[in-house]
Every structure is written in C-alpha cells, then in structure tokens.
Amino acid sequence: MAEGIRIENLVKTYGSGDTAVHALRGVDMSVAKGEVVGLIGPSGSGKSTLLKCLGAVIEPTSGRMTIGDRVIYDDRWKAGDLTALRRDLIGFIFQAPYLIPFLDVIDNVALLPMLAGKPNAQARKEARDLLEALDVAHRAAAMPSQLSGGEQQRVSIARALVNRPPVILADEPTAPLDSVRALAVVDLLNSMAKQFDTAIIVVTHDEKIIPTFRRLYNIRDGVTIEEERGVLKAQAAK
Amino acid sequence: MISLAGRDILHGWGKFVLTGVGLGLLIGVTLSMAGVYRGMIDDAQALLDNSGADLWVVQKDTLGPYAEPSSLNEDTERPIRAMAGVDRAAGVTYLTMQIAHEGTDVRVMVVGAEVAVPGEPGQPPHLLAGRRIVQGHYEAVADVKTGFAIGDRVKVRRNSYRIVGLTSRMVSSGGDPMLFLSLKDAQDAQFDKDSDAIVRQRARTASSPVLNPPGNPAVAEAVNAVQASSNNVNAVLVTVKPDADAGQVAAAIRRWQRVTVYTRADMESILIDKMIANSARQIGMFLVILAIVSAAIVAFIIYTMTIGKIREIAVLKLIGTRNRTIAGMILQQALGLGLIGFAVGKIAASFWAPFFPKYVLLLPADSVRGFFAVMAICSLASLLAIHAALKVDPAEAIGG
C-alpha cells in the first residue's frame, strides 16, 4: 500500500538545559493510505505532543515527517504556510465533535473547502455527498445543538474528510460513546479510510476499541513500540 | 465564502440585537448632545436673522444687547437714520423674564419693537396666525413655543396684554421664546419702578426745596414725570441700503456717535464664540466622554463574545482558518453592533428631540459624521478582541 504518513526519529524537547523535558525521544511511525492504526499510551507518555507535531501545531525539535511524497518536516518545517498545510493535508477528529455552533451541519462540513477557495455551491455539494455517505444527510439543515452525540461525531468525521486529506488524526473519538456506538465509529473510520484512501491515526485509551486495530503504536516515555494484532513487532527504543 | 460573523450574529441574534439597542441608546444620547449644540448655534443665528438688522448699535464698550446689558437713549436712532447708507433704524429692548400663564411660569424674552411702521428692524418677520401689533399699547405677538394662543391675556409686570399674533423660531440665544410688545410698553416693563419705590421717590422729591420749590408745584410734577418714565432702549437695529457696505456704515456711525457698532459677523462672533463657547466646550467634553464610554462598551462586549468562543476559534484555526478570516469575523461583528447601535441611536434621537426643552437640531451631516465615528470606534474597540483571538493556540482544540 502507498504510504500515507511517515515519521522518522521525531524528537520534541520542551525547554533546555537542566529543566529540559524530553517529550518525544525519537519516534518512528508509518501509516499507509487506507489504513487505520491506533496510538495508545499512558498519560504523560507523549501522545498529545506527538499528535500536535503530526498536526503541524507545534514544531518538533528534530526528525523527519513526510505525507505521501511530500516532506513536511526535516529538522525544520518545509511548508511556509502551516495553516494551509493543516487545511489541505490533515483532517482532525476530536474527542468532542467541536462543531461550530453557529453553522448548520452542511456548512460545518462545507467550511473547509470554502476556506480552500472553492465556490460555496461546490463546497456544499461535496459536503452533502459526504453527509450522505455517513448517513446524516437528512440533518444537513440542522444546527449542531439539535443533533445527537452520534450524529455530531459523524458530522465531525465528514468535516475531517471533506478536503480529502491524505492523513486524519483522531483524538479519542470514541471517548464519550458507549460500546456499540464506539465500535460503529471505528467501523466507520475503517470504511472511510478505505473509501477515501486516507491514513487514519486514532489516539485512544478506549479498551473497547483497542482490539479492533490491526496495528497499534504504543508510546511510552517518548518512544513508540509497534504491535501487530497484539504481537510485539518492533521496538524503536532509543 | 460564507460570512462567519453574519452566521454567528444570526445564531445569537436576540442577545446581539439587545446589546445593539443598549449601545444605540447611548449613541442616541451622543447624537442628541451634538443636536443640542447645533440647536444653540441655530438659535443664535435665528436671533440675528429674525432681528432683520445689518448693524447693532449698542452702548459704548459693551457687548450688548444679547451678551451684556446695554442702554442707549432712544433718540440715538434719529441721527443714525439720517446717515448715508442707512435704510432703517429702530430702537429695541430685550428683557428675559418669567410670565405666569394658566398656572405655570413661562420663561420668555420680552422684546420691545417699533410697531408703528411694518417691517422695521426688531419686529417679528413672519406670523403663523393672527395679526401684527397695530395698537400702541397692550397687544403682544408671541412665539408658539410660549404655548400662548391668540386671544390669551398675559401679564407683564403691572399690565395685561392680549395676544394678537403668533410667530415661530423667534427665540433668544438661550432658546427662550420671544414675546413682542410695542417699544413703549416694553420700556415700561423694563424700566418701571414698583409702586413703593415711586411713593418713596415722590416723597423725597416733595421734601426737597430744590425739586419742589414753594409756590411752584409744576416743578415737582415735572420731576416726578421724568422719574417715572423711560426713554431708553438696549440697542438700535440698523438696516443698510442695498448698495451700501455695512462695514463702512458701521465705521461712519462709530466715528460720529459715542456708541459701539457691531456688524453681523461681529455679532455672530459674540454669540457663538463668546456666549455659547463654554456650553460648546461642555458639550464637547460630554461627546468625548460618551465616545470613550461607547468604545469601552463595544470593546467589552466584543471581547466577551470572543472569549466565549475560544474553543471554536481554536478549532477554526486548527482546521485551517486563517488569522485574517478570524480577525475579519470579529471586526464584522463589531461593525454590525455599531450599525445596529447607530440605527437605534438615530431613531431614538429623532424620536425624543422634540421633547427636549431646548431646540435640538439633528443635521444630516452630523449623522453622517456620527456614523463614521461609530464605525471607527467599533473598529478600534474590536482590536482587543482580535488580539485575544489571534493569541488562541490551535493546540487548545487537541486534548492532553
């Protein structure tokens, strides 16, 4: 399978000298297009820092990151415009849906293509197509406050997918859901990853969904351990 | 691209509109203050326009008759009338006083004008109803703002006068409506002594062998008559012939008469630059304070609205919204608030202006200036909120 995202020897250190905190000590990770992998780890292990580096929100200290064939980071950001990079290459799904409360469902989804410069009509058509694929098109005119939790999460998945990003970062997307709905969301992510040829990284603590991942990255003390179907495959200890 | 600001406003329109109405009432007060200032200037100009004069001849070295007391003998007008370039000249008196009418006190400026010849300076230039004063005594013409009606009788000092005509926009520089009497009646009203003072003066005259020589009572009678009458005026109003230059005529009067003469420009300067200058500064201070208060309120409201959307702003930034889009959203909301506020303020000021005791003149040009000032204040006031929004870290949208 073609590569979606790859990071090599990613380091993130906060501060310097005696007070330096080494949040990431050399993380390696690779996710193929159409693949969904889990990222697990205890609190303070560096999950959030890794997510923020992957999301181009904070700058790593060193290492290399590529999305597809494009080098995003190689000891410095290669893209001049990180806002456009996030908009075009990375989709985000949050623990809570965080839909924009003053936009209706279709415009919550269409906002991203509109921000990318697409005409409103085209952006709304793309949004509607996605909402249909996610079975929430019938709520297109509703406001976020009128949706159920499950519907809100589907809309947030649509928003993450609408610009067809090669990578989606999902931060605890099933945390507020019961087992049935959580597994449904994972099924949906798997289906969307294949349908849209997107690499999806799911950061989770949720024991209910961990067994569903074919591959897992377990992060501890700033390094990742890759597991496949629960079998220790490789260790990137530094 | 959809308008994020417009959608946010529509989503919480009730709160936004109520806030705009509150701001609008404040803007309405600001516009009214400007209107009060304009009204004062307009009153002053109306006073000059309606007097029908080109020149004001007053007591030497005074700023009379509106800004300072001025007293001239009424005969001063005769040599002036004969001077080259002078078309008409007439004495006038001005006296501001309270008049009791139907159980309330009405503050008026009593104007004494020559009534024998129509069109003399000092007379009301137009009538809304009734007729001009034709009798020498006990008739009056009133400005409609006095609330008097034709046929009403009003008492000025000891005498009663019948209202025979109504005029409008005849007010003093302080905005008090005018009541026109014949010059003689007005002189009596202004210079009459009360009965007790007359009795004491007569007793003093009678006890003086110089003023009441034995065997010649006509002397005392003549003295008493002189003391009880007045032939003073506060100013002589002069109109110049169409081909004459008012400045040159004024110079000629100054040269030959021991008086002070003001042209229209001089009198405007006295009324506007001297008399209402302090009031104008006072109003100016109020306008500045109100502008600062309005800016503070807009800044607080927009800042609070922005702080309430920190999470949404973080999400917007994380998913790729540019800072300028977010800044534009906040600026548009501030301008929207200003727009609602200005519309409400303009309507409110227009609604309540007639209820002000003094003339409130709302000029369209002031409204245009006010609109741009409101927009500028709202733009400035949004800077604090924009600064707060731009400082929001998109990482706040990611947990941990």
XYZ file of C-alpha atoms in Angstrom:
638
model
C 0.000 0.000 0.000
C 1.140 3.560 -0.683
C 2.456 5.434 2.273
C 0.179 7.994 3.930
C 2.362 9.431 6.644
C 5.811 8.551 7.899
C 7.791 9.989 10.775
C 11.360 9.122 11.500
C 13.308 9.755 14.667
C 10.984 12.570 15.723
C 12.231 14.420 18.792
C 10.446 17.069 20.800
C 12.118 18.705 23.770
C 10.477 21.443 25.818
C 12.878 23.916 27.450
C 16.619 23.438 27.610
C 19.462 22.612 29.948
C 18.673 21.010 33.289
C 14.995 21.829 33.017
C 14.530 20.308 29.563
C 11.608 17.903 29.180
C 12.077 15.254 26.503
C 8.512 14.565 25.431
C 9.428 12.626 22.286
C 12.755 10.852 22.213
C 12.857 9.647 18.614
C 9.533 8.379 17.419
C 9.189 6.290 14.280
C 5.834 5.664 12.747
C 4.335 4.913 9.399
C 0.732 4.588 8.299
C -0.338 3.527 4.839
C -3.144 5.098 2.858
C -6.409 3.359 3.599
C -5.088 2.091 6.934
C -6.346 2.873 10.447
C -3.827 2.487 13.260
C -4.214 3.035 16.963
C -1.911 5.116 19.108
C -2.088 4.231 22.766
C -0.086 5.024 25.831
C -0.456 6.117 29.431
C -0.860 9.722 30.489
C 2.368 11.695 30.150
C 3.794 9.272 27.602
C 3.907 11.892 24.847
C 0.711 11.046 22.909
C -0.591 14.599 22.834
C 2.797 16.027 21.937
C 3.075 13.543 19.080
C -0.427 14.417 17.911
C 0.386 18.130 17.967
C 3.584 17.542 15.994
C 1.728 15.380 13.471
C -0.944 18.072 13.241
C 1.672 20.765 12.485
C 0.518 22.632 15.565
C 3.843 22.562 17.394
C 7.251 22.303 15.808
C 9.339 19.182 16.579
C 12.910 19.676 17.738
C 14.330 17.325 15.102
C 13.451 14.377 12.910
C 11.612 13.955 9.652
C 7.977 13.783 8.646
C 6.508 13.073 5.240
C 2.941 12.928 3.985
C 2.827 10.920 0.809
C 5.814 12.033 -1.211
C 5.890 15.461 0.374
C 8.456 16.252 3.042
C 6.695 18.255 5.706
C 9.419 18.463 8.301
C 13.117 17.730 8.100
C 14.755 19.419 11.075
C 12.584 22.410 10.154
C 9.173 22.993 8.585
C 9.364 22.644 4.836
C 5.973 24.217 4.296
C 5.828 28.004 4.636
C 2.114 28.069 5.355
C 1.187 25.626 8.121
C -2.435 26.839 8.147
C -2.870 25.799 4.516
C -0.982 22.575 5.214
C -3.382 21.642 8.011
C -6.364 22.610 5.880
C -5.315 20.623 2.807
C -3.333 17.625 4.119
C -4.610 16.829 7.603
C -8.092 16.156 8.896
C -8.922 16.341 12.588
C -11.487 14.459 14.641
C -11.727 15.468 18.286
C -12.792 13.788 21.492
C -15.868 16.021 21.466
C -17.178 16.883 17.997
C -16.419 20.626 18.416
C -18.722 21.588 15.599
C -19.049 25.324 15.020
C -22.290 26.067 16.900
C -23.413 28.944 14.694
C -23.145 26.995 11.414
C -25.655 24.407 10.305
C -24.479 20.859 9.611
C -23.821 21.278 5.909
C -21.835 24.485 6.380
C -19.839 22.951 9.232
C -18.639 20.432 6.674
C -18.501 22.794 3.686
C -16.462 25.368 5.597
C -13.155 23.662 4.849
C -13.499 23.557 1.073
C -14.768 27.127 1.235
C -11.648 28.097 3.186
C -9.633 26.374 0.481
C -11.241 28.719 -2.045
C -13.922 26.522 -3.544
C -17.229 28.178 -4.547
C -19.965 27.814 -1.930
C -22.193 25.685 -4.181
C -19.421 23.223 -4.981
C -18.304 23.083 -1.340
C -21.858 22.357 -0.219
C -22.274 19.656 -2.853
C -19.115 17.912 -1.668
C -20.298 18.255 1.914
C -23.710 16.825 1.096
C -22.157 13.853 -0.714
C -20.089 13.081 2.367
C -23.028 13.506 4.710
C -24.929 11.008 2.561
C -22.019 8.580 2.739
C -22.079 8.952 6.520
C -25.883 8.667 6.668
C -26.531 12.085 8.196
C -27.589 13.994 5.080
C -31.125 14.220 6.449
C -29.780 16.520 9.219
C -27.953 18.829 6.798
C -30.019 21.874 7.734
C -29.945 21.219 11.480
C -27.812 23.141 13.922
C -25.215 21.140 15.892
C -27.167 21.580 19.118
C -30.080 19.706 17.516
C -28.011 16.568 16.804
C -27.454 13.504 18.931
C -23.900 12.706 20.086
C -23.516 10.020 17.424
C -24.756 12.342 14.686
C -22.370 15.071 15.825
C -19.456 12.649 15.651
C -20.437 11.590 12.125
C -20.582 15.217 11.058
C -17.141 15.828 12.556
C -15.854 12.812 10.598
C -17.375 14.301 7.449
C -15.648 17.587 8.211
C -12.309 15.800 8.616
C -12.755 14.013 5.283
C -14.217 16.745 3.133
C -10.944 18.096 1.741
C -9.823 14.521 1.046
C -6.725 14.830 3.244
C -4.153 12.027 2.997
C -3.997 11.906 6.810
C -6.627 12.133 9.535
C -5.751 12.490 13.214
C -8.491 11.310 15.552
C -8.073 12.294 19.197
C -10.095 9.938 21.432
C -13.041 9.903 19.001
C -14.998 7.260 20.921
C -14.423 8.522 24.461
C -17.964 9.811 25.061
C -19.677 6.861 23.334
C -20.998 3.539 24.592
C -19.542 0.255 23.280
C -21.957 -0.166 20.404
C -21.537 3.375 19.143
C -17.761 3.305 19.727
C -17.365 0.182 17.625
C -19.619 1.696 14.995
C -17.359 4.743 14.805
C -14.295 2.519 14.381
C -16.071 0.603 11.618
C -16.925 3.897 10.021
C -13.312 5.090 10.217
C -12.102 1.852 8.659
C -14.654 2.152 5.913
C -13.828 5.815 5.262
C -10.084 5.139 5.264
C -10.545 2.588 2.510
C -13.136 4.590 0.586
C -11.116 7.816 0.620
C -7.653 6.229 0.652
C -6.759 8.074 3.835
C -4.329 7.163 6.598
C -6.050 7.488 9.964
C -4.279 7.611 13.319
C -6.591 7.091 16.259
C -5.283 8.198 19.644
C -7.249 6.295 22.247
C -7.485 4.983 25.774
C -10.664 3.136 24.960
C -10.199 -0.561 25.837
C -13.337 -1.379 23.856
C -11.833 -0.426 20.531
C -8.137 -1.235 21.020
C -8.568 -4.883 19.916
C -10.089 -3.736 16.629
C -6.885 -2.202 15.294
C -4.758 -4.349 13.010
C -1.745 -2.280 14.004
C -1.092 -0.338 17.169
C 1.585 2.070 18.245
C 2.160 2.044 21.961
C 4.013 5.109 23.128
C 5.921 5.047 26.412
C 8.368 7.581 27.720
C 8.565 9.285 24.362
C 9.249 6.247 22.197
C 6.886 4.045 20.207
C 6.531 0.288 20.189
C 4.729 -1.088 17.182
C 2.419 -4.066 17.677
C 0.584 -6.041 15.069
C -2.579 -7.876 16.137
C -1.308 -7.745 19.680
C 2.103 -9.219 18.783
C 5.202 -7.167 19.538
C 6.671 -6.458 16.113
C 9.393 -3.909 16.504
C 10.811 -1.650 19.116
C 12.124 1.749 18.396
C 13.861 2.178 21.690
C 16.349 4.984 21.730
C -17.135 32.039 1.387
C -19.934 32.333 3.912
C -19.933 35.155 6.428
C -18.904 33.636 9.748
C -19.744 36.905 11.516
C -23.206 37.021 9.958
C -23.924 33.402 10.925
C -22.738 33.987 14.482
C -24.933 37.082 14.754
C -27.950 35.227 13.358
C -27.320 32.342 15.748
C -27.464 34.605 18.795
C -29.430 37.479 17.261
C -31.551 38.207 20.344
C -28.543 38.870 22.539
C -26.802 40.759 19.759
C -29.791 42.974 18.973
C -30.448 43.738 22.642
C -26.799 44.696 23.050
C -27.068 46.846 19.925
C -30.178 48.550 21.289
C -28.365 49.351 24.547
C -25.443 50.756 22.627
C -27.892 52.575 20.352
C -29.481 54.433 23.244
C -26.019 55.621 24.238
C -25.349 56.698 20.646
C -28.749 58.415 20.662
C -27.691 60.453 23.682
C -24.439 61.340 21.882
C -26.311 62.439 18.751
C -28.712 64.454 20.909
C -25.807 66.225 22.612
C -24.482 67.188 19.186
C -28.027 68.262 18.298
C -28.230 70.457 21.403
C -25.001 72.177 20.352
C -26.289 72.660 16.807
C -29.561 73.947 18.240
C -27.715 76.567 20.298
C -25.886 77.810 17.215
C -29.094 77.763 15.202
C -30.922 79.681 17.945
C -28.177 82.297 17.911
C -28.330 82.608 14.138
C -32.121 82.688 14.190
C -31.944 85.537 16.703
C -29.725 87.516 14.344
C -31.667 86.560 11.201
C -35.031 87.372 12.710
C -33.949 90.725 14.080
C -33.717 91.871 10.445
C -30.695 94.033 11.248
C -27.421 94.556 9.422
C -25.864 96.532 12.278
C -26.354 96.566 16.044
C -25.691 99.918 17.723
C -25.164 99.497 21.477
C -23.858 101.340 24.498
C -20.194 102.292 24.162
C -17.749 99.498 25.080
C -20.362 96.854 25.780
C -21.111 93.532 24.085
C -24.839 94.313 24.128
C -27.626 93.756 23.679
C -27.546 89.927 23.946
C -24.291 89.246 25.758
C -24.138 92.243 28.121
C -26.523 94.941 29.394
C -26.622 97.953 27.094
C -28.567 101.151 27.482
C -28.959 103.912 24.926
C -31.278 106.849 24.700
C -33.947 106.063 22.166
C -33.174 109.317 20.385
C -29.855 107.803 19.280
C -31.694 106.315 16.323
C -32.555 109.698 14.786
C -29.080 110.858 13.748
C -28.260 107.311 12.682
C -31.331 107.202 10.479
C -30.057 110.301 8.719
C -26.614 108.902 7.953
C -25.505 107.890 4.472
C -26.144 104.247 3.625
C -28.679 103.706 6.421
C -32.042 102.436 5.250
C -33.879 101.940 8.546
C -33.052 102.281 12.236
C -35.195 101.356 15.221
C -34.687 101.042 18.937
C -35.334 97.709 20.640
C -35.441 96.442 24.190
C -34.802 92.887 25.384
C -35.794 91.561 28.777
C -35.816 87.915 29.830
C -38.406 87.192 32.499
C -40.909 84.686 33.838
C -44.559 85.158 32.981
C -47.340 83.385 34.813
C -49.754 81.723 32.418
C -52.538 79.275 33.266
C -50.896 78.255 36.500
C -47.403 77.763 35.147
C -44.428 80.030 34.700
C -43.254 80.573 31.137
C -39.762 81.956 30.610
C -39.787 84.436 27.731
C -37.697 87.175 26.252
C -39.852 90.310 26.092
C -38.912 92.294 23.004
C -39.945 95.894 22.546
C -40.021 96.941 18.909
C -41.219 99.927 16.913
C -44.662 98.837 15.713
C -45.924 101.965 14.001
C -44.342 101.103 10.646
C -44.435 97.491 9.371
C -41.048 95.984 8.532
C -38.995 97.979 10.989
C -35.987 96.065 12.360
C -36.808 94.161 15.533
C -40.341 93.184 14.552
C -41.195 89.505 14.013
C -40.554 88.899 10.296
C -43.447 86.483 9.814
C -46.658 85.426 11.518
C -48.180 81.974 11.727
C -51.561 83.254 12.813
C -53.340 86.431 13.835
C -52.024 89.878 13.020
C -49.192 92.213 13.881
C -49.382 94.754 16.714
C -51.315 97.772 15.492
C -52.232 99.491 18.742
C -49.676 101.442 20.717
C -50.428 99.561 23.939
C -51.476 96.229 25.467
C -51.086 93.997 22.442
C -48.495 91.275 22.030
C -47.240 88.780 19.467
C -45.828 85.534 20.894
C -43.669 82.714 19.631
C -45.654 79.466 19.511
C -43.187 77.854 21.934
C -44.597 80.060 24.692
C -47.783 77.997 24.498
C -49.873 81.153 24.305
C -52.887 81.256 21.992
C -54.440 84.160 20.168
C -56.822 85.930 22.496
C -54.939 84.880 25.633
C -54.151 87.628 28.109
C -50.732 87.613 29.724
C -49.484 89.850 32.493
C -46.089 91.528 32.158
C -45.207 93.485 35.276
C -48.260 95.583 36.155
C -50.012 95.451 32.796
C -52.025 92.855 30.935
C -51.525 92.218 27.218
C -53.684 90.428 24.670
C -52.010 88.016 22.280
C -52.962 89.144 18.760
C -50.486 87.146 16.670
C -48.274 84.068 16.747
C -44.849 83.684 15.210
C -42.226 80.917 15.233
C -38.451 80.333 15.650
C -38.217 83.675 17.445
C -36.029 82.750 20.373
C -33.290 84.284 22.450
C -29.738 82.982 22.259
C -30.626 80.894 25.293
C -33.594 79.370 23.497
C -36.311 81.287 25.362
C -39.300 82.104 23.127
C -39.959 85.785 22.435
C -42.955 87.905 23.368
C -43.187 91.090 21.272
C -44.680 94.268 22.697
C -44.716 97.828 21.415
C -41.481 99.623 22.268
C -43.238 101.911 24.746
C -44.887 99.014 26.593
C -41.611 97.128 26.697
C -39.752 100.167 28.012
C -42.345 100.471 30.752
C -41.974 96.803 31.575
C -38.223 97.011 31.651
C -37.706 100.282 33.449
C -40.885 100.656 35.566
C -40.315 101.035 39.269
C -42.664 99.320 41.688
C -45.329 101.378 43.490
C -43.470 101.512 46.791
C -40.336 102.892 45.092
C -42.417 105.551 43.278
C -44.094 106.653 46.544
C -40.706 106.967 48.284
C -39.205 108.820 45.289
C -42.149 111.264 45.234
C -41.815 111.845 48.970
C -38.121 112.572 48.530
C -38.862 114.972 45.656
C -41.575 116.724 47.689
C -39.235 117.173 50.643
C -36.537 118.760 48.507
C -36.846 122.540 48.281
C -34.799 122.453 45.081
C -37.075 119.966 43.286
C -40.264 121.255 44.954
C -39.819 124.992 45.283
C -42.516 126.691 47.343
C -45.258 128.206 45.228
C -44.321 126.289 42.078
C -45.743 122.682 42.234
C -45.281 122.238 38.474
C -41.555 121.658 39.003
C -42.110 118.656 41.288
C -44.731 117.272 38.908
C -42.279 117.553 36.045
C -39.532 115.842 38.068
C -41.892 113.033 39.064
C -42.972 112.560 35.461
C -39.368 112.319 34.299
C -38.501 109.835 37.018
C -41.483 107.607 36.275
C -40.901 107.374 32.553
C -38.205 105.746 30.473
C -36.947 106.520 27.018
C -34.012 104.140 26.973
C -33.520 101.230 24.601
C -30.998 98.375 24.699
C -29.876 98.733 21.114
C -30.641 100.432 17.850
C -31.035 97.979 14.996
C -29.953 99.311 11.623
C -30.524 98.054 8.116
C -28.368 99.429 5.349
C -29.380 100.268 1.815
C -28.815 97.519 -0.767
C -25.951 99.397 -2.405
C -24.269 100.318 0.891
C -21.485 98.432 2.606
C -22.399 97.504 6.184
C -18.790 97.756 7.345
C -18.406 101.277 6.014
C -21.725 102.385 7.515
C -20.661 100.893 10.853
C -17.366 102.766 10.689
C -19.200 106.007 9.987
C -21.557 105.525 12.941
C -18.615 104.740 15.236
C -16.865 107.907 14.081
C -19.759 110.239 14.685
C -21.619 108.683 17.592
C -20.349 107.689 21.032
C -21.581 104.136 20.611
C -20.288 100.707 19.732
C -21.455 99.195 16.443
C -21.415 95.540 15.537
C -21.814 94.038 12.104
C -23.486 90.673 11.531
C -20.104 88.929 11.598
C -19.186 90.692 14.866
C -22.476 89.703 16.437
C -22.122 86.075 15.318
C -18.709 86.060 16.896
C -20.104 87.433 20.167
C -22.970 84.955 20.275
C -21.197 81.844 19.060
C -17.563 82.327 20.045
C -18.166 84.082 23.359
C -21.667 83.358 24.700
C -22.003 79.687 23.858
C -18.305 78.855 23.788
C -18.345 77.416 27.308
C -21.506 75.461 26.618
C -19.937 74.156 23.423
C -16.836 73.058 25.320
C -19.068 71.439 27.931
C -20.948 69.533 25.254
C -17.669 68.685 23.536
C -16.443 67.121 26.774
C -19.652 65.121 27.041
C -19.226 63.927 23.465
C -15.671 62.812 24.152
C -16.701 61.007 27.349
C -19.670 59.364 25.626
C -17.409 58.278 22.750
C -14.958 56.733 25.224
C -17.776 55.023 27.139
C -19.250 53.716 23.859
C -15.829 52.415 22.787
C -15.326 50.742 26.164
C -18.760 49.111 25.988
C -18.226 47.853 22.421
C -14.744 46.622 23.331
C -16.083 44.812 26.402
C -18.999 43.244 24.517
C -16.897 42.104 21.557
C -14.136 40.878 23.858
C -16.630 38.900 25.957
C -18.234 37.443 22.835
C -14.795 36.412 21.558
C -13.643 34.915 24.846
C -16.851 32.877 24.849
C -15.784 31.319 21.537
C -12.184 30.424 22.384
C -12.731 26.717 21.736
C -14.447 27.371 18.394
C -11.651 29.748 17.403
C -9.040 27.128 18.323
C -10.905 24.555 16.210
C -11.232 27.006 13.323
C -7.507 27.725 13.448
C -6.637 24.048 13.715
C -8.698 23.056 10.690
C -7.072 25.738 8.580
C -8.861 29.051 9.048
C -6.522 31.952 8.511
C -5.985 34.591 11.152
C -7.304 37.276 8.835
C -10.586 35.361 8.450
C -10.983 35.192 12.233
C -9.974 38.853 12.654
C -12.421 39.761 9.886
C -15.200 37.871 11.674
C -14.626 39.809 14.895
C -14.310 43.131 13.080
C -17.534 42.488 11.155
C -19.341 41.694 14.389
C -18.091 44.926 15.946
C -19.193 46.868 12.866
C -22.546 45.054 12.908
C -23.012 46.074 16.509
C -22.115 49.642 15.563
C -24.566 49.568 12.652
C -27.449 48.388 14.836
C -26.403 50.847 17.541
C -26.258 53.752 15.118
C -29.652 52.928 13.561
C -31.265 52.657 17.001
C -29.474 55.796 18.180
C -30.566 57.834 15.156
C -34.177 56.713 15.504
C -34.128 57.345 19.261
C -32.558 60.797 18.893
C -35.087 61.777 16.199
C -37.921 60.492 18.378
C -37.009 62.269 21.581
C -35.580 65.504 20.103
C -38.966 67.326 20.085
C -39.404 66.600 23.790
C -36.240 68.471 24.764
C -36.965 71.850 26.328
C -34.349 73.444 24.089
C -34.122 73.216 20.334
C -32.278 70.060 19.214
C -31.101 70.302 15.623
C -30.080 66.954 14.118
C -28.153 67.788 10.971
C -27.798 65.051 8.302
C -24.094 65.927 8.037
C -23.687 65.322 11.782
C -25.422 61.960 11.382
C -23.003 61.008 8.598
C -20.041 62.112 10.741
C -21.555 60.233 13.695
C -21.946 57.088 11.592
C -18.307 57.088 10.557
C -17.232 57.904 14.126
C -19.260 54.936 15.438
C -17.724 52.653 12.825
C -14.227 53.911 13.656
C -14.836 53.466 17.392
C -16.198 49.939 16.833
C -13.195 49.057 14.669
C -10.811 50.294 17.348
C -12.807 48.585 20.075
C -12.542 45.242 18.245
C -8.729 45.320 18.343
C -8.606 43.960 21.891
C -10.815 41.005 20.957
C -8.892 40.401 17.728
C -5.653 40.378 19.721
C -7.143 37.816 22.120
C -8.391 35.654 19.230
C -5.058 35.710 17.416
C -3.332 34.586 20.591
C -5.504 31.456 20.776
C -3.350 28.402 20.243
C -4.886 25.890 17.820
C -3.391 23.215 20.059
C -6.135 24.055 22.586
C -8.503 22.094 20.356
C -6.423 18.971 20.931
C -6.792 17.410 24.342
C -3.993 16.443 26.689
